[in-house]
Coordinates of C-alpha atoms in Angstrom, one line a residue:
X1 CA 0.0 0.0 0.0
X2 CA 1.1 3.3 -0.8
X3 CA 2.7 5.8 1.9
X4 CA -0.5 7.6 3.8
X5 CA 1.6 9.9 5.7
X6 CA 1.0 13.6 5.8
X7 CA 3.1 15.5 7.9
X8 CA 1.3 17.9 10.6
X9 CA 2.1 20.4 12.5
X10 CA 1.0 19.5 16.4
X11 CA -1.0 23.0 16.3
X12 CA -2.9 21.4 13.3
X13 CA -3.2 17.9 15.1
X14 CA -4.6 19.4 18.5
X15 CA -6.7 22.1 16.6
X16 CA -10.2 22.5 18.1
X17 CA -13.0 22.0 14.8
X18 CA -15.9 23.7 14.2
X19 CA -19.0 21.8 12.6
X20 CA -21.3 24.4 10.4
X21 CA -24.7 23.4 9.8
X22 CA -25.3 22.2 6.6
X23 CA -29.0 21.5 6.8
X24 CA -31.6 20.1 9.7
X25 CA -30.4 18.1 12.0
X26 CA -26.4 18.1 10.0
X27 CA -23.5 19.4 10.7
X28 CA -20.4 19.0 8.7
X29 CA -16.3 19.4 9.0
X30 CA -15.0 19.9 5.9
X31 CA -12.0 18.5 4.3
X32 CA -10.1 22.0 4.2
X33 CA -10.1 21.4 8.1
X34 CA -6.9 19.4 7.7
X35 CA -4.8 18.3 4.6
X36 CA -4.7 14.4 6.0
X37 CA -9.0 14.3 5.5
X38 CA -9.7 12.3 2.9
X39 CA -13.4 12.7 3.7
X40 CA -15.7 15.3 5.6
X41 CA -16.8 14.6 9.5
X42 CA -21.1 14.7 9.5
X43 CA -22.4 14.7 12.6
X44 CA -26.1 14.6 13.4
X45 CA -27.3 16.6 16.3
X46 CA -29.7 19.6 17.0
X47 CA -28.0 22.8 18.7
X48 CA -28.0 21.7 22.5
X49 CA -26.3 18.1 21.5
X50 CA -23.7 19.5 19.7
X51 CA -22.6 21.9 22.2
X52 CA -22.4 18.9 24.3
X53 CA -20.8 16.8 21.8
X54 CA -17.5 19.7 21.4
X55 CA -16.7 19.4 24.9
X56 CA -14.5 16.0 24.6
X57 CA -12.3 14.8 22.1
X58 CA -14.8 13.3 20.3
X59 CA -15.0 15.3 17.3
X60 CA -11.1 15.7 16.8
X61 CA -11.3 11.9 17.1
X62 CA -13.8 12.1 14.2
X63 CA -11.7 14.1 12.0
X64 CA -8.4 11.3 12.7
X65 CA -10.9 8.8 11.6
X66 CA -11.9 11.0 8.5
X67 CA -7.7 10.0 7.0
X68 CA -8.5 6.7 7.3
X69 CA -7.4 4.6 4.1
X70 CA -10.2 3.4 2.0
X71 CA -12.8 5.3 3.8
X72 CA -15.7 6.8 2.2
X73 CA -18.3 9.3 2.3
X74 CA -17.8 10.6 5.6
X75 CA -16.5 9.8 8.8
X76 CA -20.2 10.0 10.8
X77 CA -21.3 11.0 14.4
X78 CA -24.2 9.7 15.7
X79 CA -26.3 12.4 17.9
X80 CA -24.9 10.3 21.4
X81 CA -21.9 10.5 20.6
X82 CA -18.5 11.0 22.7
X83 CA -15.2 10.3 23.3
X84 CA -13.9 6.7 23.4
X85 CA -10.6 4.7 22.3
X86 CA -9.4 5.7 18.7
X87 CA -12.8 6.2 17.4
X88 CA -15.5 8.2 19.3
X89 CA -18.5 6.5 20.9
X90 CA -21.1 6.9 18.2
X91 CA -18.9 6.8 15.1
X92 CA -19.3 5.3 11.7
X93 CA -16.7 4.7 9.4
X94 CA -16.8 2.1 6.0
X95 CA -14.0 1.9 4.0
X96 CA -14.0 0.4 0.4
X97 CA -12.9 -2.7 -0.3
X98 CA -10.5 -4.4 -1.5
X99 CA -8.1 -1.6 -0.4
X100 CA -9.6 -0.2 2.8
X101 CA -8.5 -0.9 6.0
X102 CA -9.9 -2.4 9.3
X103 CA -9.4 -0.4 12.5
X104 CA -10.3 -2.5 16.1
X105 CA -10.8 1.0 17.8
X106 CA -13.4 1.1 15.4
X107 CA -15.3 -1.5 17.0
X108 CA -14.1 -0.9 20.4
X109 CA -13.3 -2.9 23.7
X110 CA -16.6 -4.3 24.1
X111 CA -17.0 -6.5 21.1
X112 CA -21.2 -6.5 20.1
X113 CA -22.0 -4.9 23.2
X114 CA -25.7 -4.7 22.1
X115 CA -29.5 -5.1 23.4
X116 CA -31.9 -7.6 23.0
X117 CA -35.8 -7.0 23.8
X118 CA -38.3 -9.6 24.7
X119 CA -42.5 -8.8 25.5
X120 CA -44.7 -10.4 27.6
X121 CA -48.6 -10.8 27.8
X122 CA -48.4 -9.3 31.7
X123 CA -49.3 -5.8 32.6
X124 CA -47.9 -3.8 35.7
X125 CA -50.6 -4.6 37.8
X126 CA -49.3 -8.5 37.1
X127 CA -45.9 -8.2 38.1
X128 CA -45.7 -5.6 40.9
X129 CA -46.3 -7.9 44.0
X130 CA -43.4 -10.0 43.4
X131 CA -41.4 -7.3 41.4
X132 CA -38.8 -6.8 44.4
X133 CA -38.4 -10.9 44.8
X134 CA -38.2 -11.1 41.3
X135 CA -35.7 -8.7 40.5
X136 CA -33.8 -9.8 43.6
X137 CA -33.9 -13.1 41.8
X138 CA -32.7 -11.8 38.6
X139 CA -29.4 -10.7 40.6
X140 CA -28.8 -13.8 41.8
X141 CA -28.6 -15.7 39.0
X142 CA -26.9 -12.9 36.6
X143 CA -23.9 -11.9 38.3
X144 CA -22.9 -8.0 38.0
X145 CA -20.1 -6.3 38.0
X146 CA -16.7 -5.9 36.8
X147 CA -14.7 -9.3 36.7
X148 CA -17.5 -11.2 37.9
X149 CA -18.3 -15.0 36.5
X150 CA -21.0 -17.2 36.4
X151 CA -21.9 -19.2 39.0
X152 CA -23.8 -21.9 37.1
X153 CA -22.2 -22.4 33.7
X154 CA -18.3 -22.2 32.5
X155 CA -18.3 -24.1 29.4
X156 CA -15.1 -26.3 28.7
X157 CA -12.4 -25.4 25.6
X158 CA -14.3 -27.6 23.3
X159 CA -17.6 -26.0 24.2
X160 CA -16.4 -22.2 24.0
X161 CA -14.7 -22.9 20.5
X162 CA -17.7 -24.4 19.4
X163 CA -20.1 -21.4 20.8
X164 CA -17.2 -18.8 19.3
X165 CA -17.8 -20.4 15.9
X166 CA -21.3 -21.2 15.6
X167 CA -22.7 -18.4 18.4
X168 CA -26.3 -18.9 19.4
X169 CA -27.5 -21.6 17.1
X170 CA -25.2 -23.9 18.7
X171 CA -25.9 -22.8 22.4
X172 CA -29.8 -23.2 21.6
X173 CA -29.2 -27.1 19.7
X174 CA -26.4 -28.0 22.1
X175 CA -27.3 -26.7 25.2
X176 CA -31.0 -26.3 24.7
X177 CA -30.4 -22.7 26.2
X178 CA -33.1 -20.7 24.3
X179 CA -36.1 -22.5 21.9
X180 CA -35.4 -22.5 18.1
X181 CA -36.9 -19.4 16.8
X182 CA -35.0 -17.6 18.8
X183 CA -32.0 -17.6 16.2
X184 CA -34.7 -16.3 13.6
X185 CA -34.6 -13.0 15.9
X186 CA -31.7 -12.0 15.8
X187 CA -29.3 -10.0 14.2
X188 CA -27.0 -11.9 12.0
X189 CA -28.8 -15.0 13.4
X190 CA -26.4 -14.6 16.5
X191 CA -23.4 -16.5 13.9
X192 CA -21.2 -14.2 12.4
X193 CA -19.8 -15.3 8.9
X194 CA -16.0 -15.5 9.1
X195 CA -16.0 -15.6 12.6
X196 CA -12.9 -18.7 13.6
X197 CA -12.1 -19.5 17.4
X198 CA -8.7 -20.3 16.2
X199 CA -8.2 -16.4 16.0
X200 CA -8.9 -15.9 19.3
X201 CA -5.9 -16.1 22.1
X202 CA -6.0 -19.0 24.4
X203 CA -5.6 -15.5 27.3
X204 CA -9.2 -14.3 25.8
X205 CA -10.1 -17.9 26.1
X206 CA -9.5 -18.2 30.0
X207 CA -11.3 -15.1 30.4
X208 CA -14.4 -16.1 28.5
X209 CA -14.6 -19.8 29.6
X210 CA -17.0 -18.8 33.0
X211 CA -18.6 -15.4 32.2
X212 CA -21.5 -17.1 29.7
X213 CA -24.5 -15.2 31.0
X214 CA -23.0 -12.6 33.2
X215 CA -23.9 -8.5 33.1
X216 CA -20.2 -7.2 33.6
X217 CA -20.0 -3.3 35.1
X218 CA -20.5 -0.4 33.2
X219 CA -24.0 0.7 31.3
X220 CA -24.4 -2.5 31.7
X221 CA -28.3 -3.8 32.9
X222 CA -31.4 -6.0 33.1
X223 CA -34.4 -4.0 33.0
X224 CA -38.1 -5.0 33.4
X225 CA -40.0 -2.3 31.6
X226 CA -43.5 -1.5 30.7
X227 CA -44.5 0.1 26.9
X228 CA -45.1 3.8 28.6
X229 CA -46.2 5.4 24.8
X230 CA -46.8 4.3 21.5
X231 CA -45.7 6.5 18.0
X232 CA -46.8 4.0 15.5
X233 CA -50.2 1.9 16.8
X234 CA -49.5 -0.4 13.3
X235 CA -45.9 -1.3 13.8
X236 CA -46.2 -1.6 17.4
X237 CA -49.1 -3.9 17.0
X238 CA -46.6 -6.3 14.5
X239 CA -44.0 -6.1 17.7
X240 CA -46.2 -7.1 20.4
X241 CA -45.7 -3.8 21.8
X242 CA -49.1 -2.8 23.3
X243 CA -49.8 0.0 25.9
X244 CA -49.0 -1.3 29.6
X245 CA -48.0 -4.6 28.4
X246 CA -44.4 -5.6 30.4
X247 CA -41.0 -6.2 28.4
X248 CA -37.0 -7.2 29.4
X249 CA -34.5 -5.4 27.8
X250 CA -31.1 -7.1 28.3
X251 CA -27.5 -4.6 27.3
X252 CA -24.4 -6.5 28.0
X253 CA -21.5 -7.7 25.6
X254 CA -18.7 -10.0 25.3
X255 CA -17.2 -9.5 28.6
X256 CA -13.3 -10.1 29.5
X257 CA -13.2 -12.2 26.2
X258 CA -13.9 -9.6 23.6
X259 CA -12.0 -7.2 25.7
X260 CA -8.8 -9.3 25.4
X261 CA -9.4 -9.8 21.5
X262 CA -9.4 -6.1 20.9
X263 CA -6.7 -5.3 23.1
X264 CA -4.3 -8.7 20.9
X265 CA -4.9 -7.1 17.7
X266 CA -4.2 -3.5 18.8
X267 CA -0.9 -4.3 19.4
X268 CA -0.7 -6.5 16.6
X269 CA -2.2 -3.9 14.1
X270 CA 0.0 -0.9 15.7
X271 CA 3.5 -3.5 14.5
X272 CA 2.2 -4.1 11.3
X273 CA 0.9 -0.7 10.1
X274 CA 4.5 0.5 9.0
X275 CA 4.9 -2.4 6.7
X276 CA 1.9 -1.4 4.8
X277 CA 2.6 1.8 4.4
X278 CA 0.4 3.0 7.3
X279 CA 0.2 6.4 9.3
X280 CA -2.4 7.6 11.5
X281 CA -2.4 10.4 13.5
X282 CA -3.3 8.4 16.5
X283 CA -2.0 5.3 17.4
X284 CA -5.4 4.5 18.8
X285 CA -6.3 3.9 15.2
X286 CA -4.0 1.6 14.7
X287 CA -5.2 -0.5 11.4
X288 CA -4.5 -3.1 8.4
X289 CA -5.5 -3.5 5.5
X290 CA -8.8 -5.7 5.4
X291 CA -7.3 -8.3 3.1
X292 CA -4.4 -8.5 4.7
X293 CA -3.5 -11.4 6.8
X294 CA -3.7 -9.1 10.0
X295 CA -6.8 -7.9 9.4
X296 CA -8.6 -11.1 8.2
X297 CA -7.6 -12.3 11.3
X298 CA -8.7 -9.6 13.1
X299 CA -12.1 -10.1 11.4
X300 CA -12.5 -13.3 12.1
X301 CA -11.6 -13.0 15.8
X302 CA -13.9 -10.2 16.0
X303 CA -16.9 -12.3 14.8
X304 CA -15.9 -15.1 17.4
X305 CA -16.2 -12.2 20.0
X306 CA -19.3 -10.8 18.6
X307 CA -20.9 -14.5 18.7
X308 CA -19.9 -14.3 22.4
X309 CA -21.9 -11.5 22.5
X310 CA -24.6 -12.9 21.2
X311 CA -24.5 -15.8 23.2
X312 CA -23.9 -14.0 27.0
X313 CA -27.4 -12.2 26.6
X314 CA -29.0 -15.1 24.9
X315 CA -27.8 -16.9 28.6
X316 CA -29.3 -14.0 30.3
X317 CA -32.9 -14.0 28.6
X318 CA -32.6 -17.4 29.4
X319 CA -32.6 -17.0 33.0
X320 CA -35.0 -14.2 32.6
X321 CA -37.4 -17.0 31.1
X322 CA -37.1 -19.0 33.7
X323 CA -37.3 -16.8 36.9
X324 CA -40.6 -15.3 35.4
X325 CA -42.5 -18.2 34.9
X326 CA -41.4 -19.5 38.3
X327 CA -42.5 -16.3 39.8
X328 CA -45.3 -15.7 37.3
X329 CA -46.4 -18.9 36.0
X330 CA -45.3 -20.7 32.5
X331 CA -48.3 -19.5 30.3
X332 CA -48.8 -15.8 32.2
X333 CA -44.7 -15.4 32.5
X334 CA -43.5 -16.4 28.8
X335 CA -40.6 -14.0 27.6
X336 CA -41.1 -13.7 23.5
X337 CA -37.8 -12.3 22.1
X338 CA -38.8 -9.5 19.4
X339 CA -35.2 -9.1 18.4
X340 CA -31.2 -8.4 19.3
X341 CA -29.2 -6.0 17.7
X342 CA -25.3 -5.1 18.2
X343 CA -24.0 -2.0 19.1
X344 CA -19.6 -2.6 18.1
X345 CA -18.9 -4.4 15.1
X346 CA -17.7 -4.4 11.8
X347 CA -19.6 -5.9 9.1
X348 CA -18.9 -6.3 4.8
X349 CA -22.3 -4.5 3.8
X350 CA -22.8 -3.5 -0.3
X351 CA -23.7 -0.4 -0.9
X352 CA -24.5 0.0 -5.0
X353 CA -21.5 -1.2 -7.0
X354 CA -18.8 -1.0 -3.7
X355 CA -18.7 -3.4 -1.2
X356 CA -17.8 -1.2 2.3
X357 CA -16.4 -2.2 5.8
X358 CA -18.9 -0.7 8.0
X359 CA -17.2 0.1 11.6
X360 CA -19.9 0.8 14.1
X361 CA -18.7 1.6 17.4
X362 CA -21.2 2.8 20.2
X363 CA -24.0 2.9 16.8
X364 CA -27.0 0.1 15.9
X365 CA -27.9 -1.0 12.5
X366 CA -30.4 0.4 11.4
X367 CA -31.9 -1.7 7.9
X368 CA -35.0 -0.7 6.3
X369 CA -38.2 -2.7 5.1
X370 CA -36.7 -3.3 1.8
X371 CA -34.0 -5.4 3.3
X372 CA -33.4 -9.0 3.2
X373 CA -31.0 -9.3 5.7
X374 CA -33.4 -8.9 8.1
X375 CA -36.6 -11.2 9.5
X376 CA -38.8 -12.1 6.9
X377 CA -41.5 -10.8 9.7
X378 CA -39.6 -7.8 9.6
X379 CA -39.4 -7.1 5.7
X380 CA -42.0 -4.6 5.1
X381 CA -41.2 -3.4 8.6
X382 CA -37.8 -2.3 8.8
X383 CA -35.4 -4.0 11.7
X384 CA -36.5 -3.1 14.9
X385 CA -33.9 -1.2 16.9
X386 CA -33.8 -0.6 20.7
X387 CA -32.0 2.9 22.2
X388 CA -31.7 2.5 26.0
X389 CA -31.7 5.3 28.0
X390 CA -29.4 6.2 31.5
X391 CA -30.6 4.8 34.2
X392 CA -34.1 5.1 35.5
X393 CA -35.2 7.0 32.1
X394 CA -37.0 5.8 29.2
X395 CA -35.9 3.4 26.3
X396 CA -37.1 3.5 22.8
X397 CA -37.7 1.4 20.0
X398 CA -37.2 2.8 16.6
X399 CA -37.4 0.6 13.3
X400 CA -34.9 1.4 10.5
X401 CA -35.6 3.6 7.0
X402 CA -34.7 2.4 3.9
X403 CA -33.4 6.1 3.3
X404 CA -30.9 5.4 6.3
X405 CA -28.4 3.6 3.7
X406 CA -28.0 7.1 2.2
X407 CA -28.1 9.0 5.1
X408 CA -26.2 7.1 7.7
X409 CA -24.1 4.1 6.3
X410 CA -27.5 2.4 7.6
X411 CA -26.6 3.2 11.1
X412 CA -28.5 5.1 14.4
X413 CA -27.5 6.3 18.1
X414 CA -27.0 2.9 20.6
X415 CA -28.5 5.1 23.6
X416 CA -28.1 8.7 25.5
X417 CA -24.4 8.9 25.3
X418 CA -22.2 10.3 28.2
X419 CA -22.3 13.8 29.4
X420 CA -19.9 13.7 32.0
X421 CA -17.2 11.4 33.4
X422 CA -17.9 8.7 35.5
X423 CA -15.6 10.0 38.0
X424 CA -16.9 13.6 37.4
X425 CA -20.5 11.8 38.3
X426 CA -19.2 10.0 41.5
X427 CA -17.8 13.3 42.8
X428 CA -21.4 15.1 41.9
X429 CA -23.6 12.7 42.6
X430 CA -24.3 10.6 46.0
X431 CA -25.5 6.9 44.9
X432 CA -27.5 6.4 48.6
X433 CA -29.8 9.7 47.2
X434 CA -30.0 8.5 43.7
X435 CA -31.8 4.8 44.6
X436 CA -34.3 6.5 46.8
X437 CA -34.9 8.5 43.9
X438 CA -35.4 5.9 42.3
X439 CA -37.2 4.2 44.2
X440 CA -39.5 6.7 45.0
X441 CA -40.4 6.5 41.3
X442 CA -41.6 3.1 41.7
X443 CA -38.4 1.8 40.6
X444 CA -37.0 -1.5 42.2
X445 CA -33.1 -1.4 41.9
X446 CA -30.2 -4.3 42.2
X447 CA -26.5 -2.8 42.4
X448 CA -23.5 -4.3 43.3
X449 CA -22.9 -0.5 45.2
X450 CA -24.0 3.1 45.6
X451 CA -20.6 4.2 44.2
X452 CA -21.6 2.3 40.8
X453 CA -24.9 4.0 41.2
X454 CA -23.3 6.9 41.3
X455 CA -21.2 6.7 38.0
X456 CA -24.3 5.6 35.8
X457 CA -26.8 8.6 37.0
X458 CA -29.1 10.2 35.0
X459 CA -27.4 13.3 35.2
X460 CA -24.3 11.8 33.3
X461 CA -25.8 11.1 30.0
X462 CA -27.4 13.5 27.1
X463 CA -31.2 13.7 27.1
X464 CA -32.5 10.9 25.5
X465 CA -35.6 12.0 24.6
X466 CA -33.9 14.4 22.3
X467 CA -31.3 12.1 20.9
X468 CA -33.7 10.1 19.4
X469 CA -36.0 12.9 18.2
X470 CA -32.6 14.0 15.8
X471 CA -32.8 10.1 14.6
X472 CA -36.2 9.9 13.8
X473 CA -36.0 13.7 12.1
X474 CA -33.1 13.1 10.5
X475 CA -35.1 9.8 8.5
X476 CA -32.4 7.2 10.3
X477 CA -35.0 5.2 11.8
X478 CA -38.6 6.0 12.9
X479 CA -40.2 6.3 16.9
X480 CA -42.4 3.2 17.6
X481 CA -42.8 3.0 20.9
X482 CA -41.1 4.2 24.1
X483 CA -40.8 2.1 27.2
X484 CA -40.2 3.0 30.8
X485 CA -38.8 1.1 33.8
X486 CA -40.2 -0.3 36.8
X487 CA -36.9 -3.2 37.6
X488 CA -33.1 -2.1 37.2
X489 CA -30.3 -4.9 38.0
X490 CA -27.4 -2.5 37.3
X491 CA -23.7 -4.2 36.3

């Protein structure tokens, strides 16, 4: 590959930019910004979210994404968006194939961190005498928390390398963990193409082995819900999503394993980069070509992580099955899953003639009804995507345009996005205050501590409400229904 270096000044590196509106709900850096952009930055945001969005990083990190090689159209912010490792939280990047490259800060740490949604037939009025049991319950058999394993399934090597190749499919025939049309519901069928445990390190390995069905720390939760407002009575209706009924919404990743994959082929990418010819303005962004050996590997290590993913909250809703019907009884507690989506990966996606790596990072799929690559009870529709908001706020569910391949790369927000710091939130915020809050709102909470409390408050995330008001007025994807919760277990 050809030498991308072009030297800057550090003046230019660190300068501060400045989006400009370019039309409702837009903004736009252009290439003139810096002589190493090979594309524009686009954000989406109204005025209040971008004012929020320029006080990290995030938006210089936009523009070092922007002199990516192979990428283009633009290097996109999603209106949640803020500062992460190489990429931003909320960025979109696709590079053209066979000549683009593939970035692992472009996915992130938390390999397919995603959420998955399942409905019920129960109303509030069903659940709330055994709500606090139950979601004590829930904590007891999904461990939370950073580090923490499960207590009830550790799968042996043969197992794991089966589940990293063959993801939820397997863990449903094998394991009889899920019922079969499960896999029809979700994205990718839980199986990644390409994905080969052989790529993964036998140190991701030992860390994966015992945390099948485990929440991890973070944003991390288990929330029992109830469908608070309906948009759309039509598509909501094809969900299952009726007023009042009760719903589990399930956002955790791929753990210790997926965090040891991105952090192998960092290094790895960062030692190879020079041979190919490779400069980036941040190491962060360290890359290979997507056809190379490195980043085939990469790829294919990914999808093993991402099938983890896939698998940890298919584990969860499978506890969440059973503790509701032994709570609730089998016919009035049964959990139907409407669908999972992933928030980090990377995917080969066509777009006209090209075929593109898309990197989503912190940023959901968002396919339209004309798609194929979605449910055939979907296709009509338009994939159903979920954005959770901060803690004891309201979640939405959106389904994707077909207008949203031109727009977005296909892609929406995954959720509020952070305001503030977590330790900026611990120092301004006292967790002890914030769960009677909550539970003055009618809110039952499980947390491993009031300091974790603390760092996942309300107060440090962007408005939700208006984050996905610039999605669905931007055409990305289009309000359904919103849902509001009664149940946290908090990682």
């Amino acid at each position: 590959m050809e030498s991308t270096e072009v030297p800057l000044s550090k003046e230019l590196l660190h300068a501060r930019p400045t989006p400009e509106p370019v039309e409702d709900w837009i903004y736009e850096i252009g290439t003139s910004f810096r002589p190493d952009m090979r594309v524009p930055v686009r954000i989406f945001a109204d005025d209040v979210l971008i004012q929020q969005i320029q006080r990290d990083r995030s938006l210089r990190q936009l523009v070092n994404v922007s002199t990516l090689p192979g990428i283009v159209d633009a290097a996109l912010g999603m209106p949640d968006m803020h500062e992460g490792y190489g990429f931003p939280v909320g960025g979109v990047a696709a590079t053209r194939l066979p000549d683009g490259v593939i970035s692992p800060g472009g996915i992130g740490f938390d390999i397919n961190c995603g959420v998955r949604l399942l409905v019920s037939e129960l109303e509030e009025d069903d659940i709330r005498p055994v709500l606090e049991k139950l979601i004590h319950e829930v904590s007891r058999s999904v461990p939370a928390g950073f580090g923490r394993s499960s207590r009830k399934l550790s799968l042996n090597r043969r197992q794991l390398d089966h589940l990293l190749n063959d993801g939820v499919p397997y863990l449903v025939e094998e394991l009889h963990l899920g019922v079969s049309e499960d896999v029809h519901f979700l994205e990718s069928g839980g199986a990644m193409p390409g994905a080969k445990s052989t790529q993964v390190s036998e140190r991701a390995k030992q860390r994966g082995h015992d945390q099948l069905g485990t929440l991890g720390g973070g944003n991390h939760f288990v929330e029992i819900q109830l469908v608070d407002q309906v948009f759309d009575d039509d598509a909501a209706a094809q969900l299952g999503l009726f007023p009042g009924k009760i719903t589990v919404l399930v956002h955790t990743g791929s753990r210790g394993l997926g965090h040891q994959v991105c952090t192998d082929y960092v290094k790895r990418m960062d030692a190879v980069m020079t041979r190919h010819g490779i400069h980036v303005p941040d190491r962060q962004l360290a890359c290979a070509p997507f056809s190379s050996q490195a980043g085939q590997e990469y790829f294919a290590a990914m999808g093993a992580a991402a099938n983890y993913g896939f698998a940890n909250r298919q584990v969860i809703a499978h506890h969440m099955r059973r503790i509701f019907e032994e709570f609730l009884g089998e016919s009035r507690g049964a959990l139907r899953l409407i669908y999972d989506v992933a928030h980090n990966t990377a995917k080969v996606e066509r777009y006209g003639d090209d075929e593109l790596v898309v990197h989503r990072k912190g940023a959901t799929r968002a396919f339209g009804p004309s798609s194929r690559e979605i449910p055939p009870a979907y296709q009509g529709l338009g994939q159903p995507v979920f954005i959770p908001g901060s803690m004891g706020t309201a979640s939405y569910v959106l389904l994707g345009t077909d207008e949203a391949r031109d727009i977005s790369l296909a892609s929406c927000c995954h959720g509020a996005g952070r305001a503030m710091s977590r330790t900026q939130s611990k120092h301004e915020v006292r967790g002890a205050d914030l769960r009677h809050e909550l539970e003055d709102e009618g809110i039952a909470i499980e947390c491993t501590s009031n300091v974790e409390l603390a760092e996942e408050a309300p107060t440090a995330y962007k408005d939700v409400d208006r984050v996905v008001d610039v999605v669905h007025e931007a055409g990305m994807a289009r309000k359904v229904a919103r849902l509001r919760p009664i149940a946290v277990l908090k990682g």
